[in-house]
Short mmCIF file of C-alpha atoms and ligand atoms in Angstrom, two decimals:
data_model
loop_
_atom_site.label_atom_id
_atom_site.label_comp_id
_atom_site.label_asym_id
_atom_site.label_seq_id
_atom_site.Cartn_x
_atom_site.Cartn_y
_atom_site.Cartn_z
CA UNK A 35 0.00 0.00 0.00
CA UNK A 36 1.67 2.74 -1.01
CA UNK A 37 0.23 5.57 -0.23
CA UNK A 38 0.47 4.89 4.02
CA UNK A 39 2.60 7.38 3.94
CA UNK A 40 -0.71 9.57 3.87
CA UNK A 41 -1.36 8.60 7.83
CA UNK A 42 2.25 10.07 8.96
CA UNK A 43 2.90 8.77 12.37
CA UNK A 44 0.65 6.74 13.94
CA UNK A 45 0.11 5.82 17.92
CA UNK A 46 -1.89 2.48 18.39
CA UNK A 47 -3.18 3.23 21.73
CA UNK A 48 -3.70 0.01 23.69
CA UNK A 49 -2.90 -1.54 26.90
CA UNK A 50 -3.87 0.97 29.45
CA UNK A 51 -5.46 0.26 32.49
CA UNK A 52 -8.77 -1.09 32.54
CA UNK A 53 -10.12 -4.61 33.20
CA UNK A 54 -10.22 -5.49 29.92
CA UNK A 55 -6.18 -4.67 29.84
CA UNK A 56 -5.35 -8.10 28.93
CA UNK A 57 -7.86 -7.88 25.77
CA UNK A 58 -6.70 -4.98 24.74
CA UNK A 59 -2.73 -5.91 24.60
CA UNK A 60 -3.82 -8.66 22.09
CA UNK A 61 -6.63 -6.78 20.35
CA UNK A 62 -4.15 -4.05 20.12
CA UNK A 63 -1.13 -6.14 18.82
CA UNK A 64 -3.20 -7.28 15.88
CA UNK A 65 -3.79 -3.76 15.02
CA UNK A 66 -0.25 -2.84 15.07
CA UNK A 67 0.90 -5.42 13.37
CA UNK A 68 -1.81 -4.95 10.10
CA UNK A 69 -0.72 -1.41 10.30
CA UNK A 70 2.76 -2.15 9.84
CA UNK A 71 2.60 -4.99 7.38
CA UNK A 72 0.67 -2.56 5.34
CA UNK A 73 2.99 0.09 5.95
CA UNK A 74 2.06 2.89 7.67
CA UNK A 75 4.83 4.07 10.75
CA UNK A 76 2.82 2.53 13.47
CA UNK A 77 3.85 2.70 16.96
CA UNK A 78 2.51 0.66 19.97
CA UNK A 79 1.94 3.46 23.17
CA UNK A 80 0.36 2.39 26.12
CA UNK A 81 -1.00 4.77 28.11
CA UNK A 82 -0.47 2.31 31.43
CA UNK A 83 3.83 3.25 30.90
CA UNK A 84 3.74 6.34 29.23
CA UNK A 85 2.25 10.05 29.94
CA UNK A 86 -0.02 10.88 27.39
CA UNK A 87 1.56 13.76 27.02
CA UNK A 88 3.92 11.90 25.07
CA UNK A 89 1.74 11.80 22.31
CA UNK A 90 2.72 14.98 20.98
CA UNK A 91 4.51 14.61 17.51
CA UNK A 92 2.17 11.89 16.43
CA UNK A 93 -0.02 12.67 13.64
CA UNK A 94 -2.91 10.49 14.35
CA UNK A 95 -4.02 7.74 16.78
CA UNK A 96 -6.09 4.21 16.28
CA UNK A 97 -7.49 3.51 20.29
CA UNK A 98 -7.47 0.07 20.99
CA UNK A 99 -8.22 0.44 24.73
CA UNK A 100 -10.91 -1.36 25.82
CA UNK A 101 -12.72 -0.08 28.88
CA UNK A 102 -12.66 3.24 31.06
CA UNK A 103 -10.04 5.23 30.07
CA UNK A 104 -9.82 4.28 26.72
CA UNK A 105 -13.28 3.60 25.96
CA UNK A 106 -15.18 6.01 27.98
CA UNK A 107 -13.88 9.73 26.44
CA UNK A 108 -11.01 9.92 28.84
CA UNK A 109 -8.29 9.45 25.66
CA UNK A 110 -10.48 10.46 23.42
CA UNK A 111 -10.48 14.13 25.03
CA UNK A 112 -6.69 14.17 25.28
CA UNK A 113 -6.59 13.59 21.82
CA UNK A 114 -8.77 16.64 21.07
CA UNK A 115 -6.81 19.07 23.52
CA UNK A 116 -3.55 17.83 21.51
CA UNK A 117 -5.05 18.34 18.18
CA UNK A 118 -4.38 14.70 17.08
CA UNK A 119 -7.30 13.26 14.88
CA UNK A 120 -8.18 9.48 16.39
CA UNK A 121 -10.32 6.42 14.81
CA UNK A 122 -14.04 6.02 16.32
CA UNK A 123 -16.18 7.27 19.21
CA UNK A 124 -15.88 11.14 19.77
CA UNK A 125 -15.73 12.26 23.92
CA UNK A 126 -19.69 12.22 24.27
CA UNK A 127 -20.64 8.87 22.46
CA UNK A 128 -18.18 7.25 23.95
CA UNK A 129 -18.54 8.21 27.82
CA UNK A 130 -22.10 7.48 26.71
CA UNK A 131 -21.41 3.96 25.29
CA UNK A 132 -19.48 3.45 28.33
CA UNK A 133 -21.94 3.54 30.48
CA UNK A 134 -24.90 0.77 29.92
CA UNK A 135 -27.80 3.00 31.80
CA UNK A 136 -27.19 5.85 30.18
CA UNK A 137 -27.04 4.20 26.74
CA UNK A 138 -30.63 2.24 27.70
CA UNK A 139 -31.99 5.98 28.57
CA UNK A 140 -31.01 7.57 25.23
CA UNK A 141 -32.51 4.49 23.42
CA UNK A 142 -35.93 4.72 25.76
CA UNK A 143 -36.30 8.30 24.88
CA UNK A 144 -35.58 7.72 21.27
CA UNK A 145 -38.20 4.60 21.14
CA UNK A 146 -35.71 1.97 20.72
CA UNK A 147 -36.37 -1.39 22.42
CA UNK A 148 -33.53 -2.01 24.98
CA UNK A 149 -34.25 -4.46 27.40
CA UNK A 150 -36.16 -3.67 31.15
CA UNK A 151 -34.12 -2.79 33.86
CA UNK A 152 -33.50 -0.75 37.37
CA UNK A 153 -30.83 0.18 39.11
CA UNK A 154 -30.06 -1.29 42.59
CA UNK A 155 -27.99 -1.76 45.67
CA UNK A 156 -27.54 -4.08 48.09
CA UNK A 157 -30.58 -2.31 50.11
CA UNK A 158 -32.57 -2.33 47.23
CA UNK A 159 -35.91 -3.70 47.97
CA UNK A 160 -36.33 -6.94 45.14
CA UNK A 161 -40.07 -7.04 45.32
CA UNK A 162 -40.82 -4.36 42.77
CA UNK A 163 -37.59 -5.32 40.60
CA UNK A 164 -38.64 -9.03 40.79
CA UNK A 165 -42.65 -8.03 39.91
CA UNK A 166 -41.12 -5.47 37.42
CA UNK A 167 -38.62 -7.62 35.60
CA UNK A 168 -39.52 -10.72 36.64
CA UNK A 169 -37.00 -13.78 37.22
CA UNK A 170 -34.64 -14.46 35.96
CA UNK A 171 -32.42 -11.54 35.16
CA UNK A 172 -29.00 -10.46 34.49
CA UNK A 173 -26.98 -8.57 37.26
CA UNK A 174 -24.05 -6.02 35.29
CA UNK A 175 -21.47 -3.76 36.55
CA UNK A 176 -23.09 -0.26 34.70
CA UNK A 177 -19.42 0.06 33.28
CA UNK A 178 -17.39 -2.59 32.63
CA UNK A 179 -17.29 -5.25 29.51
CA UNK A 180 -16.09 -8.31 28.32
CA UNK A 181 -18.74 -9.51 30.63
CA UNK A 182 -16.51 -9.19 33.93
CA UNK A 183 -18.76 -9.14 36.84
CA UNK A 184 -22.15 -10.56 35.32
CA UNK A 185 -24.15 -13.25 37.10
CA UNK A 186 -27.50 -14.80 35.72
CA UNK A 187 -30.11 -14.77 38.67
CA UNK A 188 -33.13 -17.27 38.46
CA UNK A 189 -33.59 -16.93 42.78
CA UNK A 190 -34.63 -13.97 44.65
CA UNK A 191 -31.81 -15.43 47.26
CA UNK A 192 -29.17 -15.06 44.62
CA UNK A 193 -29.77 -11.36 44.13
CA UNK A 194 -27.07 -10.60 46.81
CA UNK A 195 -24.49 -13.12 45.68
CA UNK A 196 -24.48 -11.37 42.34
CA UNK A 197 -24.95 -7.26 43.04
CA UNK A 198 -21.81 -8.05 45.83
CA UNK A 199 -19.92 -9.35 42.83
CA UNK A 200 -20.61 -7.21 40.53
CA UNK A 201 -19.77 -3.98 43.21
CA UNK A 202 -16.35 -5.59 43.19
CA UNK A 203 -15.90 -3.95 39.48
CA UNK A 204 -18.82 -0.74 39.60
CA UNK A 205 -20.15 1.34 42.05
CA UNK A 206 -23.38 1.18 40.22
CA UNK A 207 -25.33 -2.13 39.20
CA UNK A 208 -28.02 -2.87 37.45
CA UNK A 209 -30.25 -5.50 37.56
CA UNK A 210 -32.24 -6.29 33.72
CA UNK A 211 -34.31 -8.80 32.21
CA UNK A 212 -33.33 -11.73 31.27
CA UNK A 213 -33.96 -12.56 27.25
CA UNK A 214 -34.33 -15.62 26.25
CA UNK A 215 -33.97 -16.06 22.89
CA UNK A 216 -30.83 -15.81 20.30
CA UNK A 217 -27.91 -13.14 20.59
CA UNK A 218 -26.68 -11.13 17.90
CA UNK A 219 -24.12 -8.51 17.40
CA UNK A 220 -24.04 -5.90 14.60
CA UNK A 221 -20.83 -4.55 13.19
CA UNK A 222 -20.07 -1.16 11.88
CA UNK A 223 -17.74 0.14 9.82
CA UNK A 224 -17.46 3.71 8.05
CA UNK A 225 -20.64 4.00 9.99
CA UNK A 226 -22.91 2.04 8.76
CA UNK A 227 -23.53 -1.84 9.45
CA UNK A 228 -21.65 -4.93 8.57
CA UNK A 229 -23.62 -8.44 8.06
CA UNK A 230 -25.20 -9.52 11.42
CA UNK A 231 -23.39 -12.35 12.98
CA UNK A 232 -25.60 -14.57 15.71
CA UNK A 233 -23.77 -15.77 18.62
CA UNK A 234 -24.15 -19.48 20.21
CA UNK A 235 -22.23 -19.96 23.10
CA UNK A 236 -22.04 -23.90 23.72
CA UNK A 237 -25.08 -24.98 26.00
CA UNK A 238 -23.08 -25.26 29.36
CA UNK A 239 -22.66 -21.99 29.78
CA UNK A 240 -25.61 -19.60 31.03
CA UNK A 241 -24.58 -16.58 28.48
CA UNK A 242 -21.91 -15.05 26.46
CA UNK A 243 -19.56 -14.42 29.50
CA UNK A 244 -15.97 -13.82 29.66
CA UNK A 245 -15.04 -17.31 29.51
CA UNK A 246 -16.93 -18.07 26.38
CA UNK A 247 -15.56 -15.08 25.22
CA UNK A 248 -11.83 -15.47 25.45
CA UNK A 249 -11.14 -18.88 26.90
CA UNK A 250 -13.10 -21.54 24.95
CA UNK A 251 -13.41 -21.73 20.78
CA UNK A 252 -16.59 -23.40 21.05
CA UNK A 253 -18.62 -20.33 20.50
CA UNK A 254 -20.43 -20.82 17.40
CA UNK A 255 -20.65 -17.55 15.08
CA UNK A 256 -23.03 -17.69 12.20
CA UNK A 257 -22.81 -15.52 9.62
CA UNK A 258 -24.60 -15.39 7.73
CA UNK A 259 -26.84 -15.06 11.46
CA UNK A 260 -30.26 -17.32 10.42
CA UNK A 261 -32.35 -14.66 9.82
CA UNK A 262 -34.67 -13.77 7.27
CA UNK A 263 -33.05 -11.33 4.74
CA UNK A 264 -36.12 -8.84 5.91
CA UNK A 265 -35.25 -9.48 9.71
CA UNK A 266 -31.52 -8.78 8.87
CA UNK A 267 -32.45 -6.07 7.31
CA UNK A 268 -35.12 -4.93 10.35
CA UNK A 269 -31.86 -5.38 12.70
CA UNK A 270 -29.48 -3.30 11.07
CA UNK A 271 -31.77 -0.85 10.67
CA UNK A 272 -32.59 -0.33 13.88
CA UNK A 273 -29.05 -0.66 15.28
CA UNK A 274 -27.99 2.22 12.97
CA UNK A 275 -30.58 4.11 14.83
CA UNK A 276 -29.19 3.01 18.34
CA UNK A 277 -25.99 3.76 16.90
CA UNK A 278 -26.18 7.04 16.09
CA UNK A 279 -28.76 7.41 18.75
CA UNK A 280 -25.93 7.37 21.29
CA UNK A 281 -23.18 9.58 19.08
CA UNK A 282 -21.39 6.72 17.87
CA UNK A 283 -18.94 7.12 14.71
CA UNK A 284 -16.70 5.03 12.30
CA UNK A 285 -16.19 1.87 13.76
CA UNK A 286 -17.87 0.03 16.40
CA UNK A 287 -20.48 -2.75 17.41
CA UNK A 288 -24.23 -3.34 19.13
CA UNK A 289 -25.15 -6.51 21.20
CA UNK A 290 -28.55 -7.26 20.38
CA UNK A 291 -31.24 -9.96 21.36
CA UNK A 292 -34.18 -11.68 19.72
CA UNK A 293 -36.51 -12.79 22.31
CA UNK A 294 -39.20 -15.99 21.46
CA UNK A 295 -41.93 -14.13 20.48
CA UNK A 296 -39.32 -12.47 17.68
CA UNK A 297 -38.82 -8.83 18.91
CA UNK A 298 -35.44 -7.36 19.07
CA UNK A 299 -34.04 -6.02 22.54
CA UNK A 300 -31.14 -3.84 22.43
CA UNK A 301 -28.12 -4.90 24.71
CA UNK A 302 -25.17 -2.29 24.91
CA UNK A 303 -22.89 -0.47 22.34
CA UNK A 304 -18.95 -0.93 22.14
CA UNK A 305 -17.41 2.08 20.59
CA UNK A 306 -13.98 0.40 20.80
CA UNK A 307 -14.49 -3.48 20.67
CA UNK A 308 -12.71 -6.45 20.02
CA UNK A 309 -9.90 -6.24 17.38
CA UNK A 310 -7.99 -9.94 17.28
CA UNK A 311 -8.14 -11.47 14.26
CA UNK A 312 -10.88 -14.41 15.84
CA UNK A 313 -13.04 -11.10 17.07
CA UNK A 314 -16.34 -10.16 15.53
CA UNK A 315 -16.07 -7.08 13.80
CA UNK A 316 -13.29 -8.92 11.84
CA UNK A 317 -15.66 -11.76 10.89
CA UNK A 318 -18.33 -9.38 9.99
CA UNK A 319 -16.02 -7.34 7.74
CA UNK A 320 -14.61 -9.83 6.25
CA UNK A 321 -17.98 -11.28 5.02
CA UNK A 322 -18.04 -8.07 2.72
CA UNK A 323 -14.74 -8.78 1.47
CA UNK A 324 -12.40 -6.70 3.90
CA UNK A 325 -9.39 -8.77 5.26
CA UNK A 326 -8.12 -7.66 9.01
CA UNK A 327 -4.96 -5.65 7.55
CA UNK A 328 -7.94 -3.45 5.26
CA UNK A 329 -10.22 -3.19 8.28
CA UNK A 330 -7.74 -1.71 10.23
CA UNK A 331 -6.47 0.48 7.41
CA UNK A 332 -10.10 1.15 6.69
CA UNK A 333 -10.58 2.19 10.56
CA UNK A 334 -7.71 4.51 9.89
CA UNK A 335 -9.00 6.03 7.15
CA UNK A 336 -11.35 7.69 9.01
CA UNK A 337 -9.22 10.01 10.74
CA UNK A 338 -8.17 11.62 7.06
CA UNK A 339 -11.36 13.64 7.52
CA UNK A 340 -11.04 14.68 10.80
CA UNK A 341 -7.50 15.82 10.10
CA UNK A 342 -8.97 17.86 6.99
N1 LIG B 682 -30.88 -9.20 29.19
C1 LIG B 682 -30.14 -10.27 28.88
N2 LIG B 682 -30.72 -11.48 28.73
C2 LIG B 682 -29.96 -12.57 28.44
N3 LIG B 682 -28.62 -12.56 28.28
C3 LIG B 682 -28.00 -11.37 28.40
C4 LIG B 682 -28.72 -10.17 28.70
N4 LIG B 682 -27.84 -9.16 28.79
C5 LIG B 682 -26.62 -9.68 28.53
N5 LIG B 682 -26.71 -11.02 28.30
C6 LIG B 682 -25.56 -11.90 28.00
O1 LIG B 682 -24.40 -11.38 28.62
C7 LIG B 682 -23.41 -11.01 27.65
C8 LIG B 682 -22.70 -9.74 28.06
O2 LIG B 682 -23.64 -8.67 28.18
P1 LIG B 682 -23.42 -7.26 27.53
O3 LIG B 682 -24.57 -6.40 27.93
O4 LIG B 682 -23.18 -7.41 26.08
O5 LIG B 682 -22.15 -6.68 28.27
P2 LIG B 682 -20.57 -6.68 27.95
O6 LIG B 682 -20.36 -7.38 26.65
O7 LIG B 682 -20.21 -5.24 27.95
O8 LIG B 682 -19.94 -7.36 29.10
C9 LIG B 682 -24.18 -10.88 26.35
O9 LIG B 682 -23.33 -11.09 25.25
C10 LIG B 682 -25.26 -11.93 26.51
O10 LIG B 682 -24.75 -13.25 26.22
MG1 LIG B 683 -21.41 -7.22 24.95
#
């Protein structure tokens, strides 16, 4: 590719600090690696070793930090204070996306379907929650990913198992109701979406959690997902909405659920997810015909117009 020379000096922010660090260093690495073997003068920096001030005399920056501080506007407004255009989520969207409440009470008041929920504590009483939401549910820090700190809860017992665990990662938690049905997640790129890919994690496992996730390659991923080509369609649609609902840009992804009856139910947005080559916005991209080292040049890319 000969005209990388185009980017000028490029950071790959990844690493950092968050509890998705260990993600990051290897979704990260990927993305350094396709920017090099397509030649642009990539350079790892991770913000966990090095001041961000640091950054100064790069021209642009791919983030590939997963989680707060990367993921949540933190970077993202460095960046814009140092002048130095960067791939994806601007300050709002993402300190939006980061947090799951506030991203269900964008989508409420913009009609879109995100699953029930409610705040709570350990004090909280269950009664209404449990009449509201009914059992089971799904107990989630409010700002973490990559699953860490989820529990399923089928008992009203259970409820305090679960909200202590998940207060080991958030100081807010919130309890929501449990879909069952099939999961999806819907890929963008250049913002708009990517072929819907339908996740099956293997049937020992209650959900898509962090095990399933990272540890185990027994995660089916269809694609194409198994829906109509009008329910595809339907989905995308509607996660463009939710998408640009919340301020997202460029790049990015939306868990999604279909419950029995056949309505969607939005999950959560991830303004910087998963970039290893086994992750799913790869898989979705390449169904259109990108391989990972375009993806991440066409990720890049869209920095040239915020540079303009
Ligand atoms: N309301 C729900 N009903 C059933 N399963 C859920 C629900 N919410 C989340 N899950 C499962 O938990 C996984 C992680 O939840 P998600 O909201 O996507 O958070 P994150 O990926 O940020 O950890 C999902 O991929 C899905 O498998
Ligand atoms: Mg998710």
């Amino acid at each position: 590719m000969s005209n990388a020379a185009k980017f000028g000096k490029v950071a790959v922010l990844f690493g950092g600090k968050s509890a998705e660090r260990a993600v990051s260093l290897d979704s990260g690495q990927a993305v350094l690696d396709a920017l090099l073997r397509s030649g642009v003068q990539a350079e790892a920096f991770d913000p966990q070793d090095r001041s961000v001030t640091e950054l100064v005399g790069y021209d642009r920056a791919f983030i590939v930090l997963h989680g707060r501080g990367g993921e949540d506007g933190q970077i993202q407004g460095v960046l814009e204070w140092l002048n130095i255009p960067y791939t994806g989520t601007g300050v709002q969207g993402s300190a939006i996306g980061m947090d799951k409440v506030k991203t269900k009470q964008i989508w409420q008041g913009s009609d879109l379907p995100t699953a029930p929920y409610r705040i709570i504590t350990k004090d909280t009483d269950l009664d209404p929650v449990i009449a509201e939401l009914g059992l089971p549910v799904i107990i989630k820090p409010v700002h973490e990913g990559s699953s860490v700190g989820m529990s399923k809860v089928e008992k009203a017992e259970d409820f305090a198992a679960a909200i202590e665990k998940a207060t080991q990662h958030d100081a807010v938690v919130m309890a929501e109701k449990w879909i069952t049905g099939r999961e999806f997640t819907i890929s963008f790129l250049n913002g708009q979406p990517l072929p819907v890919i339908r996740l099956q994690p293997p049937a020992d496992v209650a959900f898509y959690d962090y095990e399933a996730k990272y540890q185990r390659n027994d995660v089916e991923y269809g694609i194409p997902c198994g829906l109509t080509e009008a329910e595809e369609k339907s989905l995308q649609a509607l996660c463009l909405r939710a998408f640009q609902a919340v301020g997202a840009e460029g790049w990015g992804r939306i868990d999604a659920m279909q419950d029995e009856q056949g309505n969607f139910w939005l999950l959560e947005v991830n303004t910087v997810p998963g970039m290893t080559s086994h992750s799913l916005v790869p898989k979705a991209a390449q169904a259109v015909g990108y391989n990972f080292d375009q993806l991440c040049v066409a990720i890049l890319e869209q920095t040239l117009a915020k540079s303009a």
